[in-house]
Amino acid sequence: MTVGNMERAALFDAGKKGRGLRATRELSTGEVVFAEPSFSAVVFDSLATQVCHSCFRHQANLHRCAQCKFAHYCDRTCQTACWDEHKQECGAIKKTGKAPSEHVRLAARVLWRIHKDTGIASDSQLISVDQLEDHVVDLAEEDLKKLQTDVHNFQEYWSYGRKQHSVEYISHIFGIIKCNGFTLSDQRGLQAVGVGLFPNLCLVNHDCWPNCTVILNHGNQSALSSVLHSQRRIELRALEKIPEGEELTVSYVDFLNLSADRQKKLKEHFHFDCTCNHCSQHIKDDLMMAAAEIKPSAEKVKEVTAFSKECLEKIETSRVQGDFHEVVKLCHECLDKQENVLADTHLYRLRVLSVASEVLSYLRSFSEAADYAHRMVEGYMKLYHHNNAQLGMAIMRAGVTHWHAGQIEVGHGMICKAYGILMVTHGPNHAITRDLESMRMQTELELKMFKQNKQEYQTMRDVALKKQSVSSSSS
């Protein structure tokens, strides 16, 4: 569909929730409701030299802007495509001698864009950026102090010259970014790399069990001329069939939290009380805190839950320190303690299974990692929406782990299942889906070989893994 086309969604009064968007016709599963380029976006400070400031792809050997020496790009075409967005920033960084924080850079980019386009960048934009909610009056004291620091730093950085802004207006822009900023992921969807503002997306209200999902499409930057590049953009996609007139919703938080915890996060960050069906009726809370089927005593469940919480903190500390063998040891201890006490849908058990499978895969203990990944996915499938993007990514990783473990039948089945989910959530042209399609074809070929001659397949696999191990240790 054309970027900026809003024919499938319309603005309406959503009552207590304020403004909202609803479907103007019936939408099918996986359909792009609308695509929207960012009004403004920036790469995180910590990744400024590793991620292209134009397409937000994670890349090696990026080219640095020769003038400000801060912005980095894939190549000259990406740099040219981004110049209109970067030129004011480039001058400001040269003038001050350093780049400010990502929040200040984004606020400045927003204001430069407002000056250029008066807050509405295209005919399809339903609302001016400065009409978005800021919730500054709702900020806690600590957040207000951070805001004041950002405003002060902004004033030192701002070099537009012709127009100065009041503290109140600058605070308003920072408030808008805090409440409405959308985190941008890299091309593999594995890491948050930046933040952007998408005015029409800001109008889509929250539901813990939404009918839409939103992903970043990085666009196509392969053309020789930047004029022919397709823009980076978010895509709002339908997770299921949506009737005409139904409100469009996305989830602002991960569903894998108890309803009370989700409500707390939403209140703290977005300043509203979630009254969605899943929160009001505490749907799936029982599964997320479930005891094992053998029904251990309430005292035993309480004891193991407390132990798991403490153990997860130690696991995270060891993981951050890079002590992966200690992580595995702690995971084993915790999982042994949880056995026959906590169900495989219990949040703490799922979190330990997730870390264990990830770290064991990194340590190349694929068979054990595959066992944990399989149990984790079974729990996820009982909790997540069947077309949830995080579920799809988890099944994909589990499928790859089984593949590496030589369990080609299970691995191929999981990769196919993940492909079906990500076709809905990401579409056929996203880098993740294309990678998954390649994996699906490869595992299908290997599965045929496995069924024809198991011994020959095993020999081929062992040789491939040895080569991969040598390559990893030498790099």
Short mmCIF file of N, CA and C in Angstrom, two decimals, residues 83-145:
data_model
loop_
_atom_site.label_atom_id
_atom_site.label_comp_id
_atom_site.label_asym_id
_atom_site.label_seq_id
_atom_site.Cartn_x
_atom_site.Cartn_y
_atom_site.Cartn_z
N TRP A 83 19.83 13.65 4.65
CA TRP A 83 20.40 14.99 4.82
C TRP A 83 19.36 16.03 5.26
N ASP A 84 18.18 15.96 4.69
CA ASP A 84 17.15 16.93 5.03
C ASP A 84 16.84 16.89 6.53
N GLU A 85 16.88 15.67 7.09
CA GLU A 85 16.60 15.49 8.52
C GLU A 85 17.81 15.84 9.39
N HIS A 86 19.01 15.67 8.81
CA HIS A 86 20.24 15.81 9.61
C HIS A 86 20.88 17.21 9.53
N LYS A 87 20.59 17.97 8.49
CA LYS A 87 21.40 19.18 8.24
C LYS A 87 21.38 20.19 9.39
N GLN A 88 20.20 20.45 9.99
CA GLN A 88 20.14 21.38 11.12
C GLN A 88 20.89 20.81 12.32
N GLU A 89 20.71 19.51 12.55
CA GLU A 89 21.39 18.82 13.64
C GLU A 89 22.90 18.88 13.43
N CYS A 90 23.34 18.68 12.21
CA CYS A 90 24.76 18.68 11.87
C CYS A 90 25.40 20.02 12.27
N GLY A 91 24.72 21.12 11.91
CA GLY A 91 25.23 22.45 12.26
C GLY A 91 25.26 22.69 13.75
N ALA A 92 24.23 22.21 14.46
CA ALA A 92 24.14 22.40 15.91
C ALA A 92 25.24 21.63 16.62
N ILE A 93 25.52 20.40 16.17
CA ILE A 93 26.57 19.59 16.80
C ILE A 93 27.94 20.23 16.54
N LYS A 94 28.15 20.72 15.32
CA LYS A 94 29.43 21.40 15.03
C LYS A 94 29.60 22.64 15.90
N LYS A 95 28.50 23.36 16.10
CA LYS A 95 28.56 24.61 16.86
C LYS A 95 28.87 24.35 18.34
N THR A 96 28.21 23.32 18.92
CA THR A 96 28.39 23.05 20.36
C THR A 96 29.59 22.14 20.63
N GLY A 97 30.07 21.46 19.60
CA GLY A 97 31.27 20.62 19.76
C GLY A 97 30.99 19.20 20.18
N LYS A 98 29.71 18.87 20.49
CA LYS A 98 29.37 17.49 20.86
C LYS A 98 27.87 17.27 20.65
N ALA A 99 27.51 16.02 20.53
CA ALA A 99 26.09 15.68 20.37
C ALA A 99 25.44 15.51 21.74
N PRO A 100 24.25 16.07 21.94
CA PRO A 100 23.55 15.89 23.22
C PRO A 100 22.89 14.52 23.29
N SER A 101 22.12 14.26 24.34
CA SER A 101 21.46 12.97 24.52
C SER A 101 20.40 12.75 23.44
N GLU A 102 20.01 11.49 23.29
CA GLU A 102 19.02 11.13 22.27
C GLU A 102 17.70 11.89 22.45
N HIS A 103 17.30 12.14 23.72
CA HIS A 103 16.04 12.86 23.97
C HIS A 103 16.12 14.30 23.44
N VAL A 104 17.26 14.94 23.69
CA VAL A 104 17.46 16.32 23.23
C VAL A 104 17.54 16.35 21.71
N ARG A 105 18.26 15.39 21.14
CA ARG A 105 18.37 15.35 19.67
C ARG A 105 17.01 15.15 19.02
N LEU A 106 16.18 14.26 19.62
CA LEU A 106 14.86 14.02 19.03
C LEU A 106 13.96 15.24 19.18
N ALA A 107 14.00 15.88 20.35
CA ALA A 107 13.19 17.09 20.54
C ALA A 107 13.57 18.17 19.54
N ALA A 108 14.87 18.33 19.30
CA ALA A 108 15.33 19.33 18.33
C ALA A 108 14.88 18.97 16.92
N ARG A 109 14.99 17.70 16.57
CA ARG A 109 14.54 17.28 15.23
C ARG A 109 13.03 17.52 15.05
N VAL A 110 12.28 17.24 16.11
CA VAL A 110 10.83 17.49 16.07
C VAL A 110 10.55 18.97 15.82
N LEU A 111 11.24 19.84 16.56
CA LEU A 111 11.00 21.28 16.41
C LEU A 111 11.45 21.81 15.06
N TRP A 112 12.59 21.33 14.56
CA TRP A 112 13.02 21.75 13.22
C TRP A 112 11.98 21.33 12.18
N ARG A 113 11.42 20.14 12.38
CA ARG A 113 10.40 19.64 11.42
C ARG A 113 9.12 20.47 11.55
N ILE A 114 8.74 20.84 12.78
CA ILE A 114 7.55 21.67 12.98
C ILE A 114 7.73 23.03 12.28
N HIS A 115 8.93 23.60 12.40
CA HIS A 115 9.20 24.89 11.73
C HIS A 115 9.07 24.74 10.22
N LYS A 116 9.51 23.60 9.72
CA LYS A 116 9.51 23.38 8.26
C LYS A 116 8.10 23.05 7.76
N ASP A 117 7.40 22.19 8.50
CA ASP A 117 6.11 21.67 8.01
C ASP A 117 4.92 22.06 8.87
N THR A 118 5.11 22.97 9.81
CA THR A 118 4.07 23.43 10.73
C THR A 118 3.37 22.29 11.49
N GLY A 119 4.10 21.23 11.78
CA GLY A 119 3.56 20.15 12.61
C GLY A 119 2.80 19.09 11.84
N ILE A 120 2.45 19.37 10.59
CA ILE A 120 1.76 18.37 9.76
C ILE A 120 2.57 18.17 8.49
N ALA A 121 3.18 16.97 8.39
CA ALA A 121 4.14 16.72 7.32
C ALA A 121 3.49 16.27 6.02
N SER A 122 2.22 15.81 6.06
CA SER A 122 1.57 15.34 4.84
C SER A 122 0.06 15.42 4.99
N ASP A 123 -0.64 15.31 3.86
CA ASP A 123 -2.11 15.37 3.87
C ASP A 123 -2.72 14.20 4.64
N SER A 124 -1.98 13.09 4.76
CA SER A 124 -2.53 11.91 5.43
C SER A 124 -2.34 11.96 6.95
N GLN A 125 -1.57 12.93 7.44
CA GLN A 125 -1.36 13.04 8.89
C GLN A 125 -2.62 13.61 9.53
N LEU A 126 -3.19 12.87 10.48
CA LEU A 126 -4.51 13.21 11.02
C LEU A 126 -4.46 14.29 12.09
N ILE A 127 -3.29 14.52 12.69
CA ILE A 127 -3.21 15.47 13.79
C ILE A 127 -1.81 16.09 13.81
N SER A 128 -1.73 17.37 14.17
CA SER A 128 -0.43 18.03 14.28
C SER A 128 0.33 17.45 15.47
N VAL A 129 1.65 17.34 15.32
CA VAL A 129 2.48 16.76 16.38
C VAL A 129 2.29 17.47 17.71
N ASP A 130 2.23 18.81 17.69
CA ASP A 130 2.14 19.52 18.97
C ASP A 130 0.75 19.48 19.58
N GLN A 131 -0.19 18.77 18.93
CA GLN A 131 -1.51 18.54 19.53
C GLN A 131 -1.59 17.21 20.27
N LEU A 132 -0.50 16.44 20.24
CA LEU A 132 -0.49 15.17 20.95
C LEU A 132 -0.41 15.40 22.46
N GLU A 133 -0.85 14.42 23.24
CA GLU A 133 -0.84 14.53 24.71
C GLU A 133 0.59 14.52 25.24
N ASP A 134 0.85 15.36 26.28
CA ASP A 134 2.20 15.38 26.86
C ASP A 134 2.24 14.85 28.30
N HIS A 135 1.15 14.93 29.04
CA HIS A 135 1.05 14.44 30.43
C HIS A 135 2.14 15.01 31.35
N VAL A 136 2.62 16.21 31.04
CA VAL A 136 3.65 16.83 31.89
C VAL A 136 3.12 17.03 33.31
N VAL A 137 1.86 17.41 33.45
CA VAL A 137 1.29 17.65 34.79
C VAL A 137 1.19 16.37 35.61
N ASP A 138 1.26 15.21 34.94
CA ASP A 138 1.14 13.94 35.64
C ASP A 138 2.49 13.34 36.04
N LEU A 139 3.59 13.98 35.65
CA LEU A 139 4.90 13.41 35.90
C LEU A 139 5.25 13.38 37.39
N ALA A 140 5.93 12.32 37.80
CA ALA A 140 6.42 12.21 39.18
C ALA A 140 7.57 13.19 39.36
N GLU A 141 7.91 13.47 40.61
CA GLU A 141 8.94 14.48 40.91
C GLU A 141 10.28 14.15 40.24
N GLU A 142 10.66 12.88 40.29
CA GLU A 142 11.94 12.47 39.68
C GLU A 142 11.93 12.70 38.17
N ASP A 143 10.80 12.36 37.53
CA ASP A 143 10.68 12.56 36.08
C ASP A 143 10.68 14.04 35.72
N LEU A 144 10.09 14.86 36.59
CA LEU A 144 10.09 16.31 36.36
C LEU A 144 11.51 16.88 36.40
N LYS A 145 12.33 16.36 37.31
CA LYS A 145 13.72 16.81 37.41
C LYS A 145 14.49 16.44 36.13
#
